[in-house]
């Protein structure tokens, strides 16, 4: 080999090495070793809080509650330091936490907004990454539902928009637990054994359920007639027993839209009435009939509800959602068929995962990268004997304006 050839060969090797070093350096930054001690401290504190609620202990004995890790609004992107799509630290931490055998987590739920909006090709990389890391080394039954950002729509529907079939191909390319689902649909239900006896049924709704792009689902939640019929006649009936307890996954809060922030829905709205699904659930809870037409605010096709739950089995526990980028829970009220004999329906909202998407309307929790407040998600213990939900947290949860904010909250659902 002559000198010229040797020089070319040497340059080629250096080029390969320099690219490799650059990638290693980039990944090293993404891994952010500073996060490790914060994760383990948060892990210790969250495990201690969970230990206080994971069992019901009485003088006559104890039993284990159903435990859920709830993440929401992960918003993977190329600019988020702690949920960068190349290595989403916070997402990985939530899966790592939930898979510790001693914590005995029964399910993981992710309630939408898996990605931030970007050019279509890039946004698909974000969503593929979310699904990969959600299921990587994850042995806990995991359930997801769509959020408004998951259609990747801008203020005006354009070239970035994800169609229903495109979302379907990515979100359900992987799974770690069986789901009762039509392969073309992004809604489903799934049953998980309850350690107290009986079964928890997760019903995952799809707020992006349109075949084309008639509605801009960045701003408007759309549930099709087909999905509503499925909810009434399949998800709330098929195989249901008196020992089933239902938890519904969705993204938007079930409240009216407010312009002065007096509800948790100040950003976005429903194509059909916000109380359509809660009124269906109220009919389920009260074993009653519901026949009602819910108008379309764009004067297009309404939704016709015809439900008969007079012989229903099972119970309703709560809705789990997100969207508002802060932790919250509230009573779902303002229903035409609201029962005066039952406690109001409950909805629990989980905050965003990464500080780069910190909420600005309702959030009062300080969030900073590379700190104990970098990550945040919710942990629940559902007691189907007491009819109570115990809520605690991983990472940031305490509002800066309330130093006495409790580490554990308890709500009754029945």
mmCIF file of C-alpha atoms in Angstrom:
data_model
loop_
_atom_site.group_PDB
_atom_site.id
_atom_site.type_symbol
_atom_site.label_atom_id
_atom_site.label_comp_id
_atom_site.label_asym_id
_atom_site.label_seq_id
_atom_site.Cartn_x
_atom_site.Cartn_y
_atom_site.Cartn_z
ATOM 1 C CA UNK A 1 0.000 0.000 0.000
ATOM 2 C CA UNK A 2 1.548 3.371 -1.030
ATOM 3 C CA UNK A 3 1.710 6.480 1.173
ATOM 4 C CA UNK A 4 -1.309 8.115 -0.466
ATOM 5 C CA UNK A 5 -3.440 5.046 0.118
ATOM 6 C CA UNK A 6 -2.258 4.842 3.725
ATOM 7 C CA UNK A 7 -3.179 8.482 4.316
ATOM 8 C CA UNK A 8 -6.657 7.969 2.849
ATOM 9 C CA UNK A 9 -7.136 4.844 4.976
ATOM 10 C CA UNK A 10 -6.000 6.669 8.125
ATOM 11 C CA UNK A 11 -8.370 9.565 7.445
ATOM 12 C CA UNK A 12 -11.213 7.095 6.934
ATOM 13 C CA UNK A 13 -10.525 5.421 10.299
ATOM 14 C CA UNK A 14 -10.298 8.791 12.055
ATOM 15 C CA UNK A 15 -13.610 9.835 10.534
ATOM 16 C CA UNK A 16 -15.325 6.697 11.839
ATOM 17 C CA UNK A 17 -13.799 7.150 15.287
ATOM 18 C CA UNK A 18 -14.741 10.817 15.437
ATOM 19 C CA UNK A 19 -18.379 10.036 14.589
ATOM 20 C CA UNK A 20 -18.438 7.298 17.217
ATOM 21 C CA UNK A 21 -16.914 9.588 19.831
ATOM 22 C CA UNK A 22 -19.398 12.306 18.981
ATOM 23 C CA UNK A 23 -22.321 9.898 19.426
ATOM 24 C CA UNK A 24 -20.884 8.618 22.700
ATOM 25 C CA UNK A 25 -20.429 12.167 23.954
ATOM 26 C CA UNK A 26 -23.956 13.079 22.930
ATOM 27 C CA UNK A 27 -25.447 10.023 24.628
ATOM 28 C CA UNK A 28 -23.371 10.691 27.727
ATOM 29 C CA UNK A 29 -24.946 14.126 27.942
ATOM 30 C CA UNK A 30 -28.395 12.637 27.472
ATOM 31 C CA UNK A 31 -27.786 10.106 30.213
ATOM 32 C CA UNK A 32 -26.960 13.000 32.525
ATOM 33 C CA UNK A 33 -25.240 11.171 35.373
ATOM 34 C CA UNK A 34 -26.367 13.965 37.674
ATOM 35 C CA UNK A 35 -29.858 12.447 37.472
ATOM 36 C CA UNK A 36 -28.876 9.161 39.094
ATOM 37 C CA UNK A 37 -28.626 10.280 42.742
ATOM 38 C CA UNK A 38 -31.862 12.250 42.354
ATOM 39 C CA UNK A 39 -33.623 9.184 40.982
ATOM 40 C CA UNK A 40 -32.510 6.978 43.854
ATOM 41 C CA UNK A 41 -33.512 9.570 46.446
ATOM 42 C CA UNK A 42 -36.940 9.977 44.820
ATOM 43 C CA UNK A 43 -37.196 6.204 44.541
ATOM 44 C CA UNK A 44 -36.566 5.796 48.265
ATOM 45 C CA UNK A 45 -39.066 8.488 49.251
ATOM 46 C CA UNK A 46 -41.789 7.242 46.886
ATOM 47 C CA UNK A 47 -41.318 3.641 48.043
ATOM 48 C CA UNK A 48 -41.680 4.779 51.649
ATOM 49 C CA UNK A 49 -44.910 6.609 50.830
ATOM 50 C CA UNK A 50 -46.237 3.648 48.865
ATOM 51 C CA UNK A 51 -45.472 1.332 51.799
ATOM 52 C CA UNK A 52 -47.957 3.336 53.872
ATOM 53 C CA UNK A 53 -50.850 2.671 51.475
ATOM 54 C CA UNK A 54 -50.159 -0.608 49.651
ATOM 55 C CA UNK A 55 -51.836 -2.740 52.324
ATOM 56 C CA UNK A 56 -55.023 -2.397 54.313
ATOM 57 C CA UNK A 57 -54.002 -3.416 57.811
ATOM 58 C CA UNK A 58 -56.593 -4.127 60.484
ATOM 59 C CA UNK A 59 -56.669 -5.964 63.798
ATOM 60 C CA UNK A 60 -58.098 -9.004 62.025
ATOM 61 C CA UNK A 61 -55.409 -9.101 59.327
ATOM 62 C CA UNK A 62 -54.317 -7.324 56.174
ATOM 63 C CA UNK A 63 -54.765 -7.467 52.425
ATOM 64 C CA UNK A 64 -53.002 -5.965 49.446
ATOM 65 C CA UNK A 65 -54.513 -3.104 47.459
ATOM 66 C CA UNK A 66 -54.371 -2.702 43.664
ATOM 67 C CA UNK A 67 -51.423 -0.433 42.863
ATOM 68 C CA UNK A 68 -51.030 1.754 39.781
ATOM 69 C CA UNK A 69 -48.177 3.889 38.480
ATOM 70 C CA UNK A 70 -49.755 6.671 36.411
ATOM 71 C CA UNK A 71 -47.680 8.737 33.979
ATOM 72 C CA UNK A 72 -48.993 11.373 31.609
ATOM 73 C CA UNK A 73 -47.868 14.041 29.169
ATOM 74 C CA UNK A 74 -44.390 12.626 28.619
ATOM 75 C CA UNK A 75 -43.971 14.861 25.532
ATOM 76 C CA UNK A 76 -40.874 13.210 24.088
ATOM 77 C CA UNK A 77 -38.997 15.631 21.845
ATOM 78 C CA UNK A 78 -35.551 16.543 20.565
ATOM 79 C CA UNK A 79 -35.297 19.521 22.933
ATOM 80 C CA UNK A 80 -36.355 18.082 26.292
ATOM 81 C CA UNK A 81 -33.270 17.374 28.445
ATOM 82 C CA UNK A 82 -34.947 14.726 30.606
ATOM 83 C CA UNK A 83 -37.409 13.251 28.091
ATOM 84 C CA UNK A 84 -35.336 13.527 24.943
ATOM 85 C CA UNK A 85 -36.547 10.952 22.444
ATOM 86 C CA UNK A 86 -33.026 9.541 22.027
ATOM 87 C CA UNK A 87 -32.936 8.591 25.689
ATOM 88 C CA UNK A 88 -36.021 9.637 27.715
ATOM 89 C CA UNK A 89 -34.609 9.598 31.236
ATOM 90 C CA UNK A 90 -37.853 10.359 33.076
ATOM 91 C CA UNK A 91 -39.861 7.797 31.132
ATOM 92 C CA UNK A 92 -37.213 5.144 31.806
ATOM 93 C CA UNK A 93 -37.184 6.048 35.495
ATOM 94 C CA UNK A 94 -40.947 5.579 35.805
ATOM 95 C CA UNK A 95 -40.721 2.118 34.236
ATOM 96 C CA UNK A 96 -37.727 1.231 36.395
ATOM 97 C CA UNK A 97 -39.598 2.305 39.525
ATOM 98 C CA UNK A 98 -42.739 0.347 38.655
ATOM 99 C CA UNK A 99 -40.829 -2.863 37.933
ATOM 100 C CA UNK A 100 -39.278 -3.213 41.384
ATOM 101 C CA UNK A 101 -40.705 -6.513 42.570
ATOM 102 C CA UNK A 102 -40.943 -5.467 46.201
ATOM 103 C CA UNK A 103 -43.348 -2.640 45.268
ATOM 104 C CA UNK A 104 -45.784 -5.126 43.714
ATOM 105 C CA UNK A 105 -47.169 -2.633 41.185
ATOM 106 C CA UNK A 106 -50.170 -4.160 39.405
ATOM 107 C CA UNK A 107 -50.472 -1.825 36.408
ATOM 108 C CA UNK A 108 -48.932 1.155 34.625
ATOM 109 C CA UNK A 109 -51.141 3.695 32.854
ATOM 110 C CA UNK A 110 -50.043 6.394 30.401
ATOM 111 C CA UNK A 111 -52.795 8.879 29.589
ATOM 112 C CA UNK A 112 -51.705 10.572 26.394
ATOM 113 C CA UNK A 113 -49.509 13.314 24.978
ATOM 114 C CA UNK A 114 -46.631 10.950 24.404
ATOM 115 C CA UNK A 115 -44.939 13.402 22.031
ATOM 116 C CA UNK A 116 -44.409 17.077 21.313
ATOM 117 C CA UNK A 117 -45.417 18.460 17.923
ATOM 118 C CA UNK A 118 -42.764 18.476 15.209
ATOM 119 C CA UNK A 119 -42.349 17.716 11.519
ATOM 120 C CA UNK A 120 -44.095 14.471 10.695
ATOM 121 C CA UNK A 121 -41.045 12.273 10.208
ATOM 122 C CA UNK A 122 -39.429 13.519 13.408
ATOM 123 C CA UNK A 123 -42.628 13.235 15.436
ATOM 124 C CA UNK A 124 -42.995 9.617 14.340
ATOM 125 C CA UNK A 125 -39.513 9.006 15.718
ATOM 126 C CA UNK A 126 -40.678 10.498 19.023
ATOM 127 C CA UNK A 127 -43.696 8.195 19.150
ATOM 128 C CA UNK A 128 -41.696 5.102 18.189
ATOM 129 C CA UNK A 129 -39.240 5.995 20.946
ATOM 130 C CA UNK A 130 -42.019 6.395 23.502
ATOM 131 C CA UNK A 131 -43.422 2.957 22.732
ATOM 132 C CA UNK A 132 -39.966 1.371 22.741
ATOM 133 C CA UNK A 133 -38.958 2.763 26.122
ATOM 134 C CA UNK A 134 -42.418 2.264 27.622
ATOM 135 C CA UNK A 135 -42.148 -1.488 27.101
ATOM 136 C CA UNK A 136 -38.385 -1.973 27.341
ATOM 137 C CA UNK A 137 -37.650 -4.228 30.345
ATOM 138 C CA UNK A 138 -41.217 -3.629 31.502
ATOM 139 C CA UNK A 139 -43.048 -6.614 32.962
ATOM 140 C CA UNK A 140 -45.958 -4.732 34.558
ATOM 141 C CA UNK A 141 -49.261 -4.756 32.591
ATOM 142 C CA UNK A 142 -49.271 -1.399 30.815
ATOM 143 C CA UNK A 143 -52.164 0.522 29.273
ATOM 144 C CA UNK A 144 -52.177 3.679 27.171
ATOM 145 C CA UNK A 145 -54.690 6.104 25.701
ATOM 146 C CA UNK A 146 -54.263 8.931 23.216
ATOM 147 C CA UNK A 147 -53.895 12.642 23.996
ATOM 148 C CA UNK A 148 -54.489 15.736 21.890
ATOM 149 C CA UNK A 149 -50.809 16.155 20.952
ATOM 150 C CA UNK A 150 -50.611 12.593 19.657
ATOM 151 C CA UNK A 151 -52.225 13.559 16.344
ATOM 152 C CA UNK A 152 -49.218 15.899 15.890
ATOM 153 C CA UNK A 153 -51.506 18.614 14.577
ATOM 154 C CA UNK A 154 -50.585 22.273 14.497
ATOM 155 C CA UNK A 155 -53.086 25.109 14.976
ATOM 156 C CA UNK A 156 -54.123 24.492 11.376
ATOM 157 C CA UNK A 157 -54.220 20.897 10.119
ATOM 158 C CA UNK A 158 -51.356 20.462 7.686
ATOM 159 C CA UNK A 159 -48.559 18.154 6.632
ATOM 160 C CA UNK A 160 -47.609 17.211 10.198
ATOM 161 C CA UNK A 161 -50.978 15.576 10.980
ATOM 162 C CA UNK A 162 -51.065 11.907 12.058
ATOM 163 C CA UNK A 163 -54.053 9.988 10.763
ATOM 164 C CA UNK A 164 -55.786 7.393 12.908
ATOM 165 C CA UNK A 165 -54.210 4.441 11.093
ATOM 166 C CA UNK A 166 -50.726 5.960 11.446
ATOM 167 C CA UNK A 167 -51.190 6.340 15.201
ATOM 168 C CA UNK A 168 -52.527 2.797 15.384
ATOM 169 C CA UNK A 169 -49.506 1.318 13.596
ATOM 170 C CA UNK A 170 -47.099 2.865 16.102
ATOM 171 C CA UNK A 171 -48.967 2.694 19.411
ATOM 172 C CA UNK A 172 -49.940 -0.950 19.104
ATOM 173 C CA UNK A 173 -46.774 -2.265 17.477
ATOM 174 C CA UNK A 174 -45.751 -3.377 20.953
ATOM 175 C CA UNK A 175 -47.563 -4.452 24.104
ATOM 176 C CA UNK A 176 -46.887 -6.478 27.231
ATOM 177 C CA UNK A 177 -50.433 -7.513 28.130
ATOM 178 C CA UNK A 178 -53.479 -8.761 26.258
ATOM 179 C CA UNK A 179 -56.099 -6.234 25.156
ATOM 180 C CA UNK A 180 -59.625 -6.732 23.856
ATOM 181 C CA UNK A 181 -59.347 -4.520 20.798
ATOM 182 C CA UNK A 182 -60.444 -4.325 17.194
ATOM 183 C CA UNK A 183 -57.088 -4.158 15.409
ATOM 184 C CA UNK A 184 -58.130 -1.044 13.474
ATOM 185 C CA UNK A 185 -59.181 0.878 16.586
ATOM 186 C CA UNK A 186 -57.182 2.775 19.186
ATOM 187 C CA UNK A 187 -59.629 2.081 22.021
ATOM 188 C CA UNK A 188 -59.857 -1.174 23.970
ATOM 189 C CA UNK A 189 -60.439 -2.774 27.344
ATOM 190 C CA UNK A 190 -58.346 -5.144 29.401
ATOM 191 C CA UNK A 191 -58.849 -7.104 32.626
ATOM 192 C CA UNK A 192 -56.218 -7.403 35.367
ATOM 193 C CA UNK A 193 -56.506 -9.592 38.457
ATOM 194 C CA UNK A 194 -57.115 -7.658 41.656
ATOM 195 C CA UNK A 195 -55.105 -8.922 44.672
ATOM 196 C CA UNK A 196 -58.192 -8.235 46.831
ATOM 197 C CA UNK A 197 -60.158 -10.652 44.643
ATOM 198 C CA UNK A 198 -62.088 -9.852 41.499
ATOM 199 C CA UNK A 199 -60.867 -7.924 38.473
ATOM 200 C CA UNK A 200 -59.882 -4.392 37.516
ATOM 201 C CA UNK A 201 -61.111 -3.534 34.022
ATOM 202 C CA UNK A 202 -59.194 -0.757 32.277
ATOM 203 C CA UNK A 203 -61.143 0.930 29.482
ATOM 204 C CA UNK A 204 -58.906 3.070 27.273
ATOM 205 C CA UNK A 205 -60.708 5.716 25.213
ATOM 206 C CA UNK A 206 -59.468 7.362 22.017
ATOM 207 C CA UNK A 207 -60.063 11.119 21.791
ATOM 208 C CA UNK A 208 -58.632 11.188 18.232
ATOM 209 C CA UNK A 209 -61.165 8.737 16.808
ATOM 210 C CA UNK A 210 -61.790 10.064 13.304
ATOM 211 C CA UNK A 211 -60.884 8.328 10.028
ATOM 212 C CA UNK A 212 -59.647 11.505 8.327
ATOM 213 C CA UNK A 213 -58.980 15.069 9.478
ATOM 214 C CA UNK A 214 -62.425 16.608 9.805
ATOM 215 C CA UNK A 215 -61.656 17.969 13.281
ATOM 216 C CA UNK A 216 -58.460 19.485 14.587
ATOM 217 C CA UNK A 217 -57.880 17.132 17.488
ATOM 218 C CA UNK A 218 -55.124 19.334 18.860
ATOM 219 C CA UNK A 219 -57.981 21.396 20.281
ATOM 220 C CA UNK A 220 -61.070 19.168 20.108
ATOM 221 C CA UNK A 221 -61.642 15.727 21.604
ATOM 222 C CA UNK A 222 -63.665 13.531 19.273
ATOM 223 C CA UNK A 223 -65.333 10.250 20.209
ATOM 224 C CA UNK A 224 -67.093 8.562 17.290
ATOM 225 C CA UNK A 225 -70.572 7.046 17.354
ATOM 226 C CA UNK A 226 -68.912 3.660 16.884
ATOM 227 C CA UNK A 227 -66.700 4.163 19.938
ATOM 228 C CA UNK A 228 -69.628 5.289 22.097
ATOM 229 C CA UNK A 229 -71.659 2.247 21.027
ATOM 230 C CA UNK A 230 -68.659 0.052 21.860
ATOM 231 C CA UNK A 231 -68.309 1.668 25.290
ATOM 232 C CA UNK A 232 -71.980 1.048 26.098
ATOM 233 C CA UNK A 233 -72.484 -2.408 24.631
ATOM 234 C CA UNK A 234 -69.034 -3.992 24.805
ATOM 235 C CA UNK A 235 -66.567 -2.412 27.219
ATOM 236 C CA UNK A 236 -69.112 -1.982 30.029
ATOM 237 C CA UNK A 237 -70.874 -5.310 29.458
ATOM 238 C CA UNK A 238 -68.749 -8.045 27.876
ATOM 239 C CA UNK A 239 -67.689 -10.553 30.493
ATOM 240 C CA UNK A 240 -68.527 -8.191 33.334
ATOM 241 C CA UNK A 241 -69.197 -9.733 36.737
ATOM 242 C CA UNK A 242 -70.213 -8.377 40.113
ATOM 243 C CA UNK A 243 -66.521 -8.528 40.999
ATOM 244 C CA UNK A 244 -65.357 -6.176 38.237
ATOM 245 C CA UNK A 245 -64.161 -2.637 39.029
ATOM 246 C CA UNK A 246 -63.846 -0.213 36.103
ATOM 247 C CA UNK A 247 -61.156 2.436 35.589
ATOM 248 C CA UNK A 248 -61.403 4.590 32.449
ATOM 249 C CA UNK A 249 -58.321 6.081 30.796
ATOM 250 C CA UNK A 250 -58.742 9.301 28.859
ATOM 251 C CA UNK A 251 -56.812 12.548 28.423
ATOM 252 C CA UNK A 252 -59.002 15.636 28.720
ATOM 253 C CA UNK A 253 -60.669 16.401 32.062
ATOM 254 C CA UNK A 254 -64.402 15.710 32.030
ATOM 255 C CA UNK A 255 -65.465 19.268 32.775
ATOM 256 C CA UNK A 256 -66.942 22.138 30.813
ATOM 257 C CA UNK A 257 -64.482 24.386 29.029
ATOM 258 C CA UNK A 258 -63.730 27.553 31.004
ATOM 259 C CA UNK A 259 -62.313 30.879 29.894
ATOM 260 C CA UNK A 260 -61.440 32.030 33.409
ATOM 261 C CA UNK A 261 -59.754 28.798 34.596
ATOM 262 C CA UNK A 262 -62.506 27.808 37.019
ATOM 263 C CA UNK A 263 -62.380 24.257 35.650
ATOM 264 C CA UNK A 264 -59.407 22.153 34.603
ATOM 265 C CA UNK A 265 -60.337 22.464 30.926
ATOM 266 C CA UNK A 266 -59.244 25.915 29.793
ATOM 267 C CA UNK A 267 -57.250 24.622 26.819
ATOM 268 C CA UNK A 268 -59.281 22.519 24.403
ATOM 269 C CA UNK A 269 -62.887 21.371 24.165
ATOM 270 C CA UNK A 270 -65.122 18.481 23.133
ATOM 271 C CA UNK A 271 -66.749 18.166 19.706
ATOM 272 C CA UNK A 272 -69.798 16.730 21.459
ATOM 273 C CA UNK A 273 -70.964 17.655 24.942
ATOM 274 C CA UNK A 274 -68.267 17.228 27.608
ATOM 275 C CA UNK A 275 -70.714 15.364 29.851
ATOM 276 C CA UNK A 276 -71.674 12.690 27.290
ATOM 277 C CA UNK A 277 -69.378 9.959 28.629
ATOM 278 C CA UNK A 278 -69.905 10.883 32.320
ATOM 279 C CA UNK A 279 -73.681 10.637 31.800
ATOM 280 C CA UNK A 280 -73.224 7.188 30.255
ATOM 281 C CA UNK A 281 -71.169 6.186 33.291
ATOM 282 C CA UNK A 282 -73.796 7.648 35.633
ATOM 283 C CA UNK A 283 -76.415 5.458 33.963
ATOM 284 C CA UNK A 284 -74.055 2.516 34.505
ATOM 285 C CA UNK A 285 -73.580 3.400 38.174
ATOM 286 C CA UNK A 286 -77.326 3.814 38.810
ATOM 287 C CA UNK A 287 -78.429 0.785 36.756
ATOM 288 C CA UNK A 288 -80.661 2.968 34.614
ATOM 289 C CA UNK A 289 -81.587 3.804 31.023
ATOM 290 C CA UNK A 290 -80.117 6.685 29.050
ATOM 291 C CA UNK A 291 -81.538 7.808 25.730
ATOM 292 C CA UNK A 292 -80.187 11.145 24.616
ATOM 293 C CA UNK A 293 -78.860 12.972 21.569
ATOM 294 C CA UNK A 294 -75.624 14.875 22.164
ATOM 295 C CA UNK A 295 -75.214 17.743 19.693
ATOM 296 C CA UNK A 296 -72.100 18.443 17.668
ATOM 297 C CA UNK A 297 -70.904 22.000 18.276
ATOM 298 C CA UNK A 298 -69.948 22.273 14.588
ATOM 299 C CA UNK A 299 -73.527 21.383 13.590
ATOM 300 C CA UNK A 300 -72.389 18.104 12.069
ATOM 301 C CA UNK A 301 -73.326 14.564 13.105
ATOM 302 C CA UNK A 302 -74.614 14.273 16.686
ATOM 303 C CA UNK A 303 -74.064 11.235 18.900
ATOM 304 C CA UNK A 304 -77.139 9.133 19.663
ATOM 305 C CA UNK A 305 -76.868 7.365 22.994
ATOM 306 C CA UNK A 306 -79.169 4.483 23.774
ATOM 307 C CA UNK A 307 -78.005 2.615 26.854
ATOM 308 C CA UNK A 308 -79.719 0.167 29.163
ATOM 309 C CA UNK A 309 -77.737 -0.715 32.278
ATOM 310 C CA UNK A 310 -80.664 -2.040 34.301
ATOM 311 C CA UNK A 311 -78.898 -5.385 34.695
ATOM 312 C CA UNK A 312 -75.346 -4.067 34.856
ATOM 313 C CA UNK A 313 -72.657 -5.842 36.822
ATOM 314 C CA UNK A 314 -69.543 -4.411 38.425
ATOM 315 C CA UNK A 315 -68.716 -0.944 39.716
ATOM 316 C CA UNK A 316 -67.097 2.244 38.462
ATOM 317 C CA UNK A 317 -63.964 3.449 40.262
ATOM 318 C CA UNK A 318 -62.655 6.564 38.508
ATOM 319 C CA UNK A 319 -61.237 8.234 35.413
ATOM 320 C CA UNK A 320 -57.487 8.730 35.014
ATOM 321 C CA UNK A 321 -56.320 11.588 32.788
ATOM 322 C CA UNK A 322 -53.790 14.342 32.242
ATOM 323 C CA UNK A 323 -53.540 17.338 29.895
ATOM 324 C CA UNK A 324 -53.332 20.173 32.434
ATOM 325 C CA UNK A 325 -49.707 19.519 33.485
ATOM 326 C CA UNK A 326 -50.383 19.423 37.198
ATOM 327 C CA UNK A 327 -51.652 16.889 39.719
ATOM 328 C CA UNK A 328 -55.322 17.199 40.622
ATOM 329 C CA UNK A 329 -58.479 15.280 41.437
ATOM 330 C CA UNK A 330 -62.078 16.444 41.365
ATOM 331 C CA UNK A 331 -65.743 15.452 41.406
ATOM 332 C CA UNK A 332 -67.382 15.144 37.994
ATOM 333 C CA UNK A 333 -70.592 17.123 38.440
ATOM 334 C CA UNK A 334 -73.105 18.951 36.263
ATOM 335 C CA UNK A 335 -74.736 15.820 34.838
ATOM 336 C CA UNK A 336 -78.422 15.779 33.922
ATOM 337 C CA UNK A 337 -78.795 12.291 35.387
ATOM 338 C CA UNK A 338 -76.525 12.854 38.396
ATOM 339 C CA UNK A 339 -77.431 10.620 41.332
ATOM 340 C CA UNK A 340 -78.230 12.192 44.692
ATOM 341 C CA UNK A 341 -77.627 8.879 46.449
ATOM 342 C CA UNK A 342 -74.095 8.138 45.231
ATOM 343 C CA UNK A 343 -70.913 10.126 45.738
ATOM 344 C CA UNK A 344 -69.958 12.030 42.561
ATOM 345 C CA UNK A 345 -67.759 10.360 39.967
ATOM 346 C CA UNK A 346 -64.038 10.928 40.525
ATOM 347 C CA UNK A 347 -61.337 11.951 38.071
ATOM 348 C CA UNK A 348 -57.615 12.015 38.859
ATOM 349 C CA UNK A 349 -55.172 13.983 36.704
ATOM 350 C CA UNK A 350 -51.438 13.300 36.545
ATOM 351 C CA UNK A 351 -48.896 16.029 35.880
ATOM 352 C CA UNK A 352 -46.396 16.210 33.006
ATOM 353 C CA UNK A 353 -43.177 14.226 33.319
ATOM 354 C CA UNK A 354 -40.501 16.731 32.284
ATOM 355 C CA UNK A 355 -39.727 20.303 33.449
ATOM 356 C CA UNK A 356 -39.488 21.449 29.812
ATOM 357 C CA UNK A 357 -43.303 21.178 29.640
ATOM 358 C CA UNK A 358 -44.074 22.593 33.077
ATOM 359 C CA UNK A 359 -47.686 23.710 33.416
ATOM 360 C CA UNK A 360 -48.236 27.463 33.591
ATOM 361 C CA UNK A 361 -51.976 27.753 34.339
ATOM 362 C CA UNK A 362 -52.704 25.427 37.262
ATOM 363 C CA UNK A 363 -49.257 24.186 38.250
ATOM 364 C CA UNK A 364 -47.694 25.511 41.470
ATOM 365 C CA UNK A 365 -44.953 22.892 41.765
ATOM 366 C CA UNK A 366 -41.397 24.027 41.036
ATOM 367 C CA UNK A 367 -39.799 21.847 38.342
ATOM 368 C CA UNK A 368 -36.089 21.949 37.495
ATOM 369 C CA UNK A 369 -33.817 19.707 35.440
ATOM 370 C CA UNK A 370 -31.176 17.627 37.227
ATOM 371 C CA UNK A 371 -32.860 17.932 40.602
ATOM 372 C CA UNK A 372 -35.336 16.099 42.824
ATOM 373 C CA UNK A 373 -38.076 17.970 40.950
ATOM 374 C CA UNK A 374 -36.997 16.825 37.492
ATOM 375 C CA UNK A 375 -39.434 13.905 37.350
ATOM 376 C CA UNK A 376 -43.007 13.531 38.562
ATOM 377 C CA UNK A 377 -45.747 10.924 38.340
ATOM 378 C CA UNK A 378 -48.571 9.515 40.447
ATOM 379 C CA UNK A 379 -48.928 6.286 42.404
ATOM 380 C CA UNK A 380 -52.303 4.912 43.498
ATOM 381 C CA UNK A 381 -53.533 2.164 45.774
ATOM 382 C CA UNK A 382 -57.135 1.245 44.974
ATOM 383 C CA UNK A 383 -59.099 -0.463 47.734
ATOM 384 C CA UNK A 384 -62.194 -2.086 46.240
ATOM 385 C CA UNK A 385 -63.367 -3.261 49.661
ATOM 386 C CA UNK A 386 -63.182 0.145 51.342
ATOM 387 C CA UNK A 387 -64.176 1.867 48.056
ATOM 388 C CA UNK A 388 -61.260 4.276 48.394
ATOM 389 C CA UNK A 389 -58.307 5.464 46.305
ATOM 390 C CA UNK A 390 -55.040 6.404 47.992
ATOM 391 C CA UNK A 391 -52.883 8.848 46.016
ATOM 392 C CA UNK A 392 -49.184 9.541 46.429
ATOM 393 C CA UNK A 393 -46.302 10.633 44.218
ATOM 394 C CA UNK A 394 -42.842 10.086 42.807
ATOM 395 C CA UNK A 395 -40.634 13.168 42.569
ATOM 396 C CA UNK A 396 -42.074 16.677 42.503
ATOM 397 C CA UNK A 397 -45.552 17.050 43.970
ATOM 398 C CA UNK A 398 -45.624 19.753 46.660
ATOM 399 C CA UNK A 399 -46.932 23.192 45.541
ATOM 400 C CA UNK A 400 -44.610 26.067 46.368
ATOM 401 C CA UNK A 401 -47.526 27.947 47.948
ATOM 402 C CA UNK A 402 -48.531 25.097 50.295
ATOM 403 C CA UNK A 403 -45.758 23.728 52.493
ATOM 404 C CA UNK A 404 -48.295 21.532 54.329
ATOM 405 C CA UNK A 405 -49.524 19.771 51.185
ATOM 406 C CA UNK A 406 -49.969 16.118 52.226
ATOM 407 C CA UNK A 407 -47.878 13.335 50.746
ATOM 408 C CA UNK A 408 -50.914 11.026 50.675
ATOM 409 C CA UNK A 409 -54.479 11.875 49.629
ATOM 410 C CA UNK A 410 -57.520 9.657 50.124
ATOM 411 C CA UNK A 411 -60.763 9.850 48.149
ATOM 412 C CA UNK A 412 -63.912 7.715 48.305
ATOM 413 C CA UNK A 413 -65.433 6.586 45.031
ATOM 414 C CA UNK A 414 -68.604 4.873 46.189
#
